[in-house]
Amino acid sequence: DVNGKMWFVLEHGIFSFNGNYWETFIDSIGTISCFAIDSKGDKWIGTEYSGVYHVSDDTIINYKMTNSGLPHNDIQALVLH
């Protein structure tokens, strides 16, 4: 990312490495299928059955079919522009 961290996405967690130490970013939102970082540094996480999570600073918003108009909660890819 812009801060020099490397990000690693596993099925049940996202971790970062800054060259010296590892940090758990998130590991309790279900099965993760995709991950993206936007131009502001916000993180976007797609899951198999829980929709999309948007992480900005200390705020986490979960977008699902019931609260956002997503056509499905199974997110397999993210496209940011």
PDB file of C-alpha atoms in Angstrom, residues 1-5 39 41:
ATOM      1  CA  ASP A   1       0.000   0.000   0.000  1.00  0.00           C
ATOM      2  CA  VAL A   2       1.025   3.672   0.068  1.00  0.00           C
ATOM      3  CA  ASN A   3       2.557   3.162   3.524  1.00  0.00           C
ATOM      4  CA  GLY A   4       4.744   0.279   2.371  1.00  0.00           C
ATOM      5  CA  LYS A   5       2.712  -2.508   3.956  1.00  0.00           C
ATOM      6  CA  SER A  39      -7.121   5.641  -3.371  1.00  0.00           C
ATOM      7  CA  GLY A  41      -6.505   3.883   1.791  1.00  0.00           C
TER       8      GLY A  41
END
